[in-house]
CSV table of C-alpha atoms and ligand atoms in Angstrom, one decimal:
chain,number,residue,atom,x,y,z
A,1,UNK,CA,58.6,-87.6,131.6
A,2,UNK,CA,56.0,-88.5,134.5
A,3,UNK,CA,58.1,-89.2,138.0
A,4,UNK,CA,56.7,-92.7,138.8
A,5,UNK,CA,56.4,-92.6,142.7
A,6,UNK,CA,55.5,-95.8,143.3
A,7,UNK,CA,58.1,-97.2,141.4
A,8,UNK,CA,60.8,-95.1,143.3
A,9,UNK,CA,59.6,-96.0,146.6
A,10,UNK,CA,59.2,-99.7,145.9
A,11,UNK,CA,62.9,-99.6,144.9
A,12,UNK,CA,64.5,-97.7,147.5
A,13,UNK,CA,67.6,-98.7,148.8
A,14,UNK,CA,70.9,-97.9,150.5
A,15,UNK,CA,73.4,-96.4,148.8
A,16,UNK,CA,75.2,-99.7,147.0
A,17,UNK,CA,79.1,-99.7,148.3
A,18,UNK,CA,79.5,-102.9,146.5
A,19,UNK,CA,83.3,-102.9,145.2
A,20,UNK,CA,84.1,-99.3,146.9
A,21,UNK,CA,87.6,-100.0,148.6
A,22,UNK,CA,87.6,-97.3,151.4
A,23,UNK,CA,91.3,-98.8,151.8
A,24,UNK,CA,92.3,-97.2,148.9
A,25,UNK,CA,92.5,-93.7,150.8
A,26,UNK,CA,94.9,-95.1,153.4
A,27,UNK,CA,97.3,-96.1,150.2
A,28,UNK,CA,96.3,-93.3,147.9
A,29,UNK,CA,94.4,-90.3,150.3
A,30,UNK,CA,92.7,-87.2,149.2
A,31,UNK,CA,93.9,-83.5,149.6
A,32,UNK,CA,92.7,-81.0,152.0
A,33,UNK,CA,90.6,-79.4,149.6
A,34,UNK,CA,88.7,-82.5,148.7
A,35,UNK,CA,88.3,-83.4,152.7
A,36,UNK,CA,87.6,-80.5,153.5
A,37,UNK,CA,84.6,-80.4,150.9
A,38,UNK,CA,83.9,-83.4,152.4
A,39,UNK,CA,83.4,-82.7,155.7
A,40,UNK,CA,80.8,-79.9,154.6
A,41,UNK,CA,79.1,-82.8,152.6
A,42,UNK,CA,78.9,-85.5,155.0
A,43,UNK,CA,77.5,-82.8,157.6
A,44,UNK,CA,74.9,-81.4,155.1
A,45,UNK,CA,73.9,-85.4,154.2
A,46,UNK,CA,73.0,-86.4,157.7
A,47,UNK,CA,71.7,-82.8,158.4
A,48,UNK,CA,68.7,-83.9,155.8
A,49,UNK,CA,66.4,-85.4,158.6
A,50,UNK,CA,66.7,-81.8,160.5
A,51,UNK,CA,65.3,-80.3,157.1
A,52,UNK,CA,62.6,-82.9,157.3
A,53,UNK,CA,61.8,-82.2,160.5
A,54,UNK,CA,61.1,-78.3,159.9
A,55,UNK,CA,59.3,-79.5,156.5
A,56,UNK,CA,56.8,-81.8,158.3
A,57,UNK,CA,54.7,-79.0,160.2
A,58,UNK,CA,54.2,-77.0,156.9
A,59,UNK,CA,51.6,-78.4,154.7
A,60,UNK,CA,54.0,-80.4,152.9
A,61,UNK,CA,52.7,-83.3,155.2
A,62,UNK,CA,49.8,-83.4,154.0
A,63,UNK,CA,50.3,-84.6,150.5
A,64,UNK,CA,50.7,-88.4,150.8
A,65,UNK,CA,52.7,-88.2,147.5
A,66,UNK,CA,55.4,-85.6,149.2
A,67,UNK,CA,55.6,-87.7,151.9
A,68,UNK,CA,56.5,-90.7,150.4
A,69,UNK,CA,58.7,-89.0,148.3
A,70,UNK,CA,60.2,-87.4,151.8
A,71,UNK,CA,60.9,-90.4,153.5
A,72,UNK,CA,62.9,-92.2,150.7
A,73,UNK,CA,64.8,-89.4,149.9
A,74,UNK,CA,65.5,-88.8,153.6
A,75,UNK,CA,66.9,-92.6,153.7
A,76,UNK,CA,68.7,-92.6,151.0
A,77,UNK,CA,70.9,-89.0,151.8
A,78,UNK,CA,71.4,-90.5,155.3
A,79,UNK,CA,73.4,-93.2,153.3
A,80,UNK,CA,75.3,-90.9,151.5
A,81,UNK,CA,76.4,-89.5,155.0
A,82,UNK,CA,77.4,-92.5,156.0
A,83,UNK,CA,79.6,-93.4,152.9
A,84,UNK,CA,81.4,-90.0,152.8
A,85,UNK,CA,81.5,-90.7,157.1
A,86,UNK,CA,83.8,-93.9,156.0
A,87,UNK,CA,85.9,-91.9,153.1
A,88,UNK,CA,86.7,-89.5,156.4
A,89,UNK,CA,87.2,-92.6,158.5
A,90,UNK,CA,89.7,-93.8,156.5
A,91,UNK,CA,92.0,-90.8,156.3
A,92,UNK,CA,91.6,-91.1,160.4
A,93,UNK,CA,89.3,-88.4,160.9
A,94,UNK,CA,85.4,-88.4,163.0
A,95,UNK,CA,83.0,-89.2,160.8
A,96,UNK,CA,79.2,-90.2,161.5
A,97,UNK,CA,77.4,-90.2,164.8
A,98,UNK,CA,80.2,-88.9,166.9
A,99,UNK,CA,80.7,-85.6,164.7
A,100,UNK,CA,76.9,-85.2,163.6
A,101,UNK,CA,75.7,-85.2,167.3
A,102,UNK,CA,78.6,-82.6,167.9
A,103,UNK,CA,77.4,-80.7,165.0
A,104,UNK,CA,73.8,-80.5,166.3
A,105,UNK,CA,74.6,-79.8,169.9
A,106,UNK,CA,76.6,-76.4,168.3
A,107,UNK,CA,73.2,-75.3,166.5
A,108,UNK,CA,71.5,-73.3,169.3
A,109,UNK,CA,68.7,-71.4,169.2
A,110,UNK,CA,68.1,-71.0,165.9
A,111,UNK,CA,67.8,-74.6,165.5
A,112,UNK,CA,65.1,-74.9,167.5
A,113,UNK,CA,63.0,-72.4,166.4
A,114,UNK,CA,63.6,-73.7,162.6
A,115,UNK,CA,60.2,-75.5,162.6
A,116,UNK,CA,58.3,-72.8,164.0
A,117,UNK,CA,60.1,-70.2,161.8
A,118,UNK,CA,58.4,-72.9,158.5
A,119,UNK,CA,55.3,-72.9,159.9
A,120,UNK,CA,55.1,-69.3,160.2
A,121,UNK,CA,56.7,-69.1,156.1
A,122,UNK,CA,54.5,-71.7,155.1
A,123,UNK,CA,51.4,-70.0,156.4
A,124,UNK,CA,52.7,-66.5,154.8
A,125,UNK,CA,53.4,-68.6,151.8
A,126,UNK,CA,50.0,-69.5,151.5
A,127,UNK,CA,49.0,-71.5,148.3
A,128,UNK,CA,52.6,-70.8,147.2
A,129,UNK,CA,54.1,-72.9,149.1
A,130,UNK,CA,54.1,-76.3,147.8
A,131,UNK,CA,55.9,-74.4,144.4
A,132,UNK,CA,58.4,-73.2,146.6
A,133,UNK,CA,59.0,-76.1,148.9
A,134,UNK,CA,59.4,-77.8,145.2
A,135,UNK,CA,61.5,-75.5,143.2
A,136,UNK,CA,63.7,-74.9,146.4
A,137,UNK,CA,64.2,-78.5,146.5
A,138,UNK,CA,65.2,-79.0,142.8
A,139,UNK,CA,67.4,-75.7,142.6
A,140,UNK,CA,69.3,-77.6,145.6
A,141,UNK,CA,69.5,-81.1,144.3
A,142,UNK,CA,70.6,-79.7,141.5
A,143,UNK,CA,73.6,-77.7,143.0
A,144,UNK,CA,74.3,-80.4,145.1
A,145,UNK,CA,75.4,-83.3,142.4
A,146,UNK,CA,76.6,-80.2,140.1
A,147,UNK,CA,79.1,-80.0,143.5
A,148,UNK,CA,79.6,-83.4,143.4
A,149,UNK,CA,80.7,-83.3,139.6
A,150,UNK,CA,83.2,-80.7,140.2
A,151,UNK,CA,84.7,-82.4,143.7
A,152,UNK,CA,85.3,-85.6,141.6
A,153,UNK,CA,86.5,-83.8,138.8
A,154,UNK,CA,89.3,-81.7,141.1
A,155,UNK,CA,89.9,-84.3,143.2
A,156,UNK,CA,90.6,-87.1,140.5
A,157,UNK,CA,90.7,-89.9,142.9
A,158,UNK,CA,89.0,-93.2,141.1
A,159,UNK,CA,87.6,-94.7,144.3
A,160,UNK,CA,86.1,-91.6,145.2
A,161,UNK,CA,84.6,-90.4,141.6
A,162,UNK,CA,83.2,-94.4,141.8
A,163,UNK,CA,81.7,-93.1,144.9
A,164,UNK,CA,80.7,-90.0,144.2
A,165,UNK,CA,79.4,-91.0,140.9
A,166,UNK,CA,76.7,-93.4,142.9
A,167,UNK,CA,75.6,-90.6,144.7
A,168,UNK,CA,75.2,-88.3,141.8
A,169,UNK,CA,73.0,-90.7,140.5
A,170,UNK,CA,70.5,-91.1,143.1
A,171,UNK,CA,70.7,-87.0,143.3
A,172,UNK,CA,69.1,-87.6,139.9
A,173,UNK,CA,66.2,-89.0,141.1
A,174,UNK,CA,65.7,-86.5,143.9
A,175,UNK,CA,66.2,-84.1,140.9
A,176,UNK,CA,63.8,-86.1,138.8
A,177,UNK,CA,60.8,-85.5,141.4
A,178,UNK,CA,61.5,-82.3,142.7
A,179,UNK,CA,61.7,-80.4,138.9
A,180,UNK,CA,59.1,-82.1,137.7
A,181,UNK,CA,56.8,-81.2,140.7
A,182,UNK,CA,58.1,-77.5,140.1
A,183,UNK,CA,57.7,-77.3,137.0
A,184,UNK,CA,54.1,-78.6,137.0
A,185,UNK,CA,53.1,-76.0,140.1
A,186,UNK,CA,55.0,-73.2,139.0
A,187,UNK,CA,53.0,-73.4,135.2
A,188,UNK,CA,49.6,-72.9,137.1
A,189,UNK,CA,49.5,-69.6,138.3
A,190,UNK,CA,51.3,-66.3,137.6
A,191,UNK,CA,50.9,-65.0,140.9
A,192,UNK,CA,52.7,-68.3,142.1
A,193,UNK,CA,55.3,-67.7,139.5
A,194,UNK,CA,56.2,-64.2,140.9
A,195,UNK,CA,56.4,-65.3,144.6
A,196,UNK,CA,58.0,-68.1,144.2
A,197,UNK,CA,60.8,-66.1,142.4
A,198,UNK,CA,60.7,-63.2,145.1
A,199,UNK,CA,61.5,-66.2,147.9
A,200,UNK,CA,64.4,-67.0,145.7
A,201,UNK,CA,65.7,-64.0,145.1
A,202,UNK,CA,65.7,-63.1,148.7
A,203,UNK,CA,65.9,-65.9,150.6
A,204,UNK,CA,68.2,-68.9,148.7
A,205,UNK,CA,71.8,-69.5,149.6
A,206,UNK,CA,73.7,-72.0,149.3
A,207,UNK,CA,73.1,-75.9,150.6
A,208,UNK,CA,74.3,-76.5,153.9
A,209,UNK,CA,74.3,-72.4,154.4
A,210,UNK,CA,72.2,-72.7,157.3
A,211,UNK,CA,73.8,-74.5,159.2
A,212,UNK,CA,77.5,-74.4,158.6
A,213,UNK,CA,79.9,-71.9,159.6
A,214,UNK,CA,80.2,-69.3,156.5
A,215,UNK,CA,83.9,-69.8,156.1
A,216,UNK,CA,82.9,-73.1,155.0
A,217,UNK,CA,80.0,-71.8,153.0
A,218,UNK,CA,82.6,-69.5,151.1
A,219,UNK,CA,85.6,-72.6,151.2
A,220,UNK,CA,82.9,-74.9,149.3
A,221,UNK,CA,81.9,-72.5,146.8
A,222,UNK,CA,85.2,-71.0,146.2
A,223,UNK,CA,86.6,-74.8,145.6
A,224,UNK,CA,83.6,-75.9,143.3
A,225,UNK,CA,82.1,-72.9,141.8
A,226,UNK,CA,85.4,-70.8,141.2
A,227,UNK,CA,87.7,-70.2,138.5
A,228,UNK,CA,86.7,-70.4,134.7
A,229,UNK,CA,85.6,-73.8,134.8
A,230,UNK,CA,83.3,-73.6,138.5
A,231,UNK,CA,81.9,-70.3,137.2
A,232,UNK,CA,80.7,-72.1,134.0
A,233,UNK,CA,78.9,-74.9,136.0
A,234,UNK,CA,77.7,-72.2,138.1
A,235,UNK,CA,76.1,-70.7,134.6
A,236,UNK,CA,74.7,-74.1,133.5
A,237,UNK,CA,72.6,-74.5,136.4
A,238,UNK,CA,71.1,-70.6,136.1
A,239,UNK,CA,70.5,-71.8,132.6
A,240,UNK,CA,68.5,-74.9,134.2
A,241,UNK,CA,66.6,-73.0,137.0
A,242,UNK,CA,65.7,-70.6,134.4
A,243,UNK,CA,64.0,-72.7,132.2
A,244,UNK,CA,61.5,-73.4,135.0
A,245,UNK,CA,58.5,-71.0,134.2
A,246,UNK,CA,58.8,-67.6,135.4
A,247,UNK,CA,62.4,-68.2,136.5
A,248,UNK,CA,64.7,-66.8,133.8
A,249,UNK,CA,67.4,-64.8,134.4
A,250,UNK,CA,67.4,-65.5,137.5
A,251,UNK,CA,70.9,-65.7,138.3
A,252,UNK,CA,70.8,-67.7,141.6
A,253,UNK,CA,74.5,-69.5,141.5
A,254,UNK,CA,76.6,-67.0,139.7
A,255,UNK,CA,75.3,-64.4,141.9
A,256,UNK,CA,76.4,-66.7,144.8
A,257,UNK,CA,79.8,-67.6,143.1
A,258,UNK,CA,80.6,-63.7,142.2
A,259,UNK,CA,79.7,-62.2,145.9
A,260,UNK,CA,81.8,-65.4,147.2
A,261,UNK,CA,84.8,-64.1,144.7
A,262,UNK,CA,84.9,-60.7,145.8
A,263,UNK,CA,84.3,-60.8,149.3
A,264,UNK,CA,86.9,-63.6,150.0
A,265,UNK,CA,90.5,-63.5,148.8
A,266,UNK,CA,91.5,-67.0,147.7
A,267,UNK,CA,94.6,-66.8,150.6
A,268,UNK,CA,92.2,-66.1,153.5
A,269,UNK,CA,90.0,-69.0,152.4
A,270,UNK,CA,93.2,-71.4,151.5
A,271,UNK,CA,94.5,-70.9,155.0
A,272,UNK,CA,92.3,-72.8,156.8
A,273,UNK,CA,92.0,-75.7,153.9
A,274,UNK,CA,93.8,-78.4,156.4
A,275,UNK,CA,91.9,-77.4,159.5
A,276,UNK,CA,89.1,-79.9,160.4
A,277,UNK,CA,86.1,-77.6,160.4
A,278,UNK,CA,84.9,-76.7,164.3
A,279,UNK,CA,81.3,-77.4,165.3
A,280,UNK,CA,78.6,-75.9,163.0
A,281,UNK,CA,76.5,-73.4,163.8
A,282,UNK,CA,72.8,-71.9,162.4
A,283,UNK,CA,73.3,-68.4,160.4
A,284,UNK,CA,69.5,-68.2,160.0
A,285,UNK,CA,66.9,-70.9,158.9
A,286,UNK,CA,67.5,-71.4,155.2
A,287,UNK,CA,63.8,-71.1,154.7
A,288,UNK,CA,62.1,-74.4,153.4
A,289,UNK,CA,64.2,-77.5,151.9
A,290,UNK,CA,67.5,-77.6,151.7
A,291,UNK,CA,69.1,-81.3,151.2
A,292,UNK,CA,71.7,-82.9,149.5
B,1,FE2,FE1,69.5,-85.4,147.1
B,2,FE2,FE1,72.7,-86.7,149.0
């Protein structure tokens, strides 16, 4: 079905909180685990206008339609930074401006030459690049309210599913315009096909990988993506990206959930599960979009 634009600009909107008791955590709070999941989240959510910023001097700005579609979804995942900010708030931890501005003040030089480092893919990209920017974008969308699923699901906390469920569904419509734009530019050309698989297959890693500390990379996917039932979620999304033309078998999140299994013991990574995470730093510029 035909993303209508228009129709998801004209209705854009905050995240609706309407009914969400935040209280409820101070009667009923969360685990570690789930915080610590949480933390990641919140960070990665209000990390989205960063990922903006290094999209916007690629020629994704000139396509009106990609930048309409940019600015609403860059609204709307600032709201769902601010809503997991007050889940943290109310188990007495930082949330919001205070810890985002600490997070970007830890990012360094790699930050800052991010945009540069775009322009410089975009331009070796070529004509590729739109398919990329746009299958990157769905692959991540995807994973990201695929991690919101299982974080509700192993959490078990109603307010928080409530929540979490609102969010997923707005992920939807990220979803909805990102595939479809992939799946339209991707079924043009075969050359496309074959590089935009090749910046996959090198280059993709996990939301949030560049620029959170990969302990917490490894935490998140070990929490969500392991054991029977993670691993199976981490098939069903390969089974997604690979019905995107030319990108069968491509195995992008079971490859990330085996490496994550074998290099990281579950004690090493359960350690540190109470431990507020410390300030985030940039591995490497995660290539183009990223984005919860
Ligand atoms: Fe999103
Ligand atoms: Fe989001």
């Amino acid at each position: 079905m035909q993303f209508d634009l228009d129709r998801y600009a004209a209705a854009a909107t905050r995240l609706d909180l309407t009914g969400i008791d935040f209280d409820a955590f101070r009667r009923l709070p969360l685990d570690p685990t789930t915080l610590r999941c949480l933390r990641f989240m919140h960070d990665v959510e209000h990390h989205t206008v960063c990922y903006l910023r290094d999209l916007l001097v690629t020629p994704a700005h000139r396509d009106p339609a990609v930048t309409t579609f940019l600015s609403v979804w860059n609204y709307e995942e600032m709201w769902h930074g601010d809503a997991l900010g007050r889940v943290l708030a109310a188990h007495g931890e930082e949330g919001g401006a205070p810890r985002v501005a600490r997070l970007r003040r830890g990012l360094g030089l790699r930050d800052r030459l991010a945009p540069a480092l775009h322009a410089l893919g975009a331009a070796v990209a070529g004509d590729a690049f739109g398919a990329i920017h746009m299958t990157w974008g769905a692959v991540n969308e995807w994973t990201t309210q695929a991690g919101y699923a299982r974080l509700a699901e192993r959490a078990g906390h109603p307010v928080l599913s409530d929540l979490l469920r609102r969010i997923m569904r707005q992920e939807g419509r990220h979803i909805a315009f990102y595939a479809g734009q992939a799946e339209r530019r991707l079924a043009v050309r075969r050359r496309t096909r074959r590089i935009v698989r090749g910046a996959l297959a090198h280059l993709w890693r996990p939301v949030g990988a560049g620029v959170m500390p990969a302990d917490e990379v490894r935490f998140l996917v070990r929490t969500l993506f392991g054991g029977p039932e993670g691993r199976a979620a981490a098939q069903r999304l390969d089974d997604r990206i690979g019905r995107l033309p030319g990108l069968a078998g491509l195995g992008l999140l079971t490859g990330v959930v085996d490496r994550t299994a074998a290099a990281v013991p579950p004690s090493a990574s359960a350690r540190a599960a109470a431990a507020p995470s410390p300030p985030a730093r940039c591995d490497v510029v995660s290539a183009v979009r990223p984005a919860a």
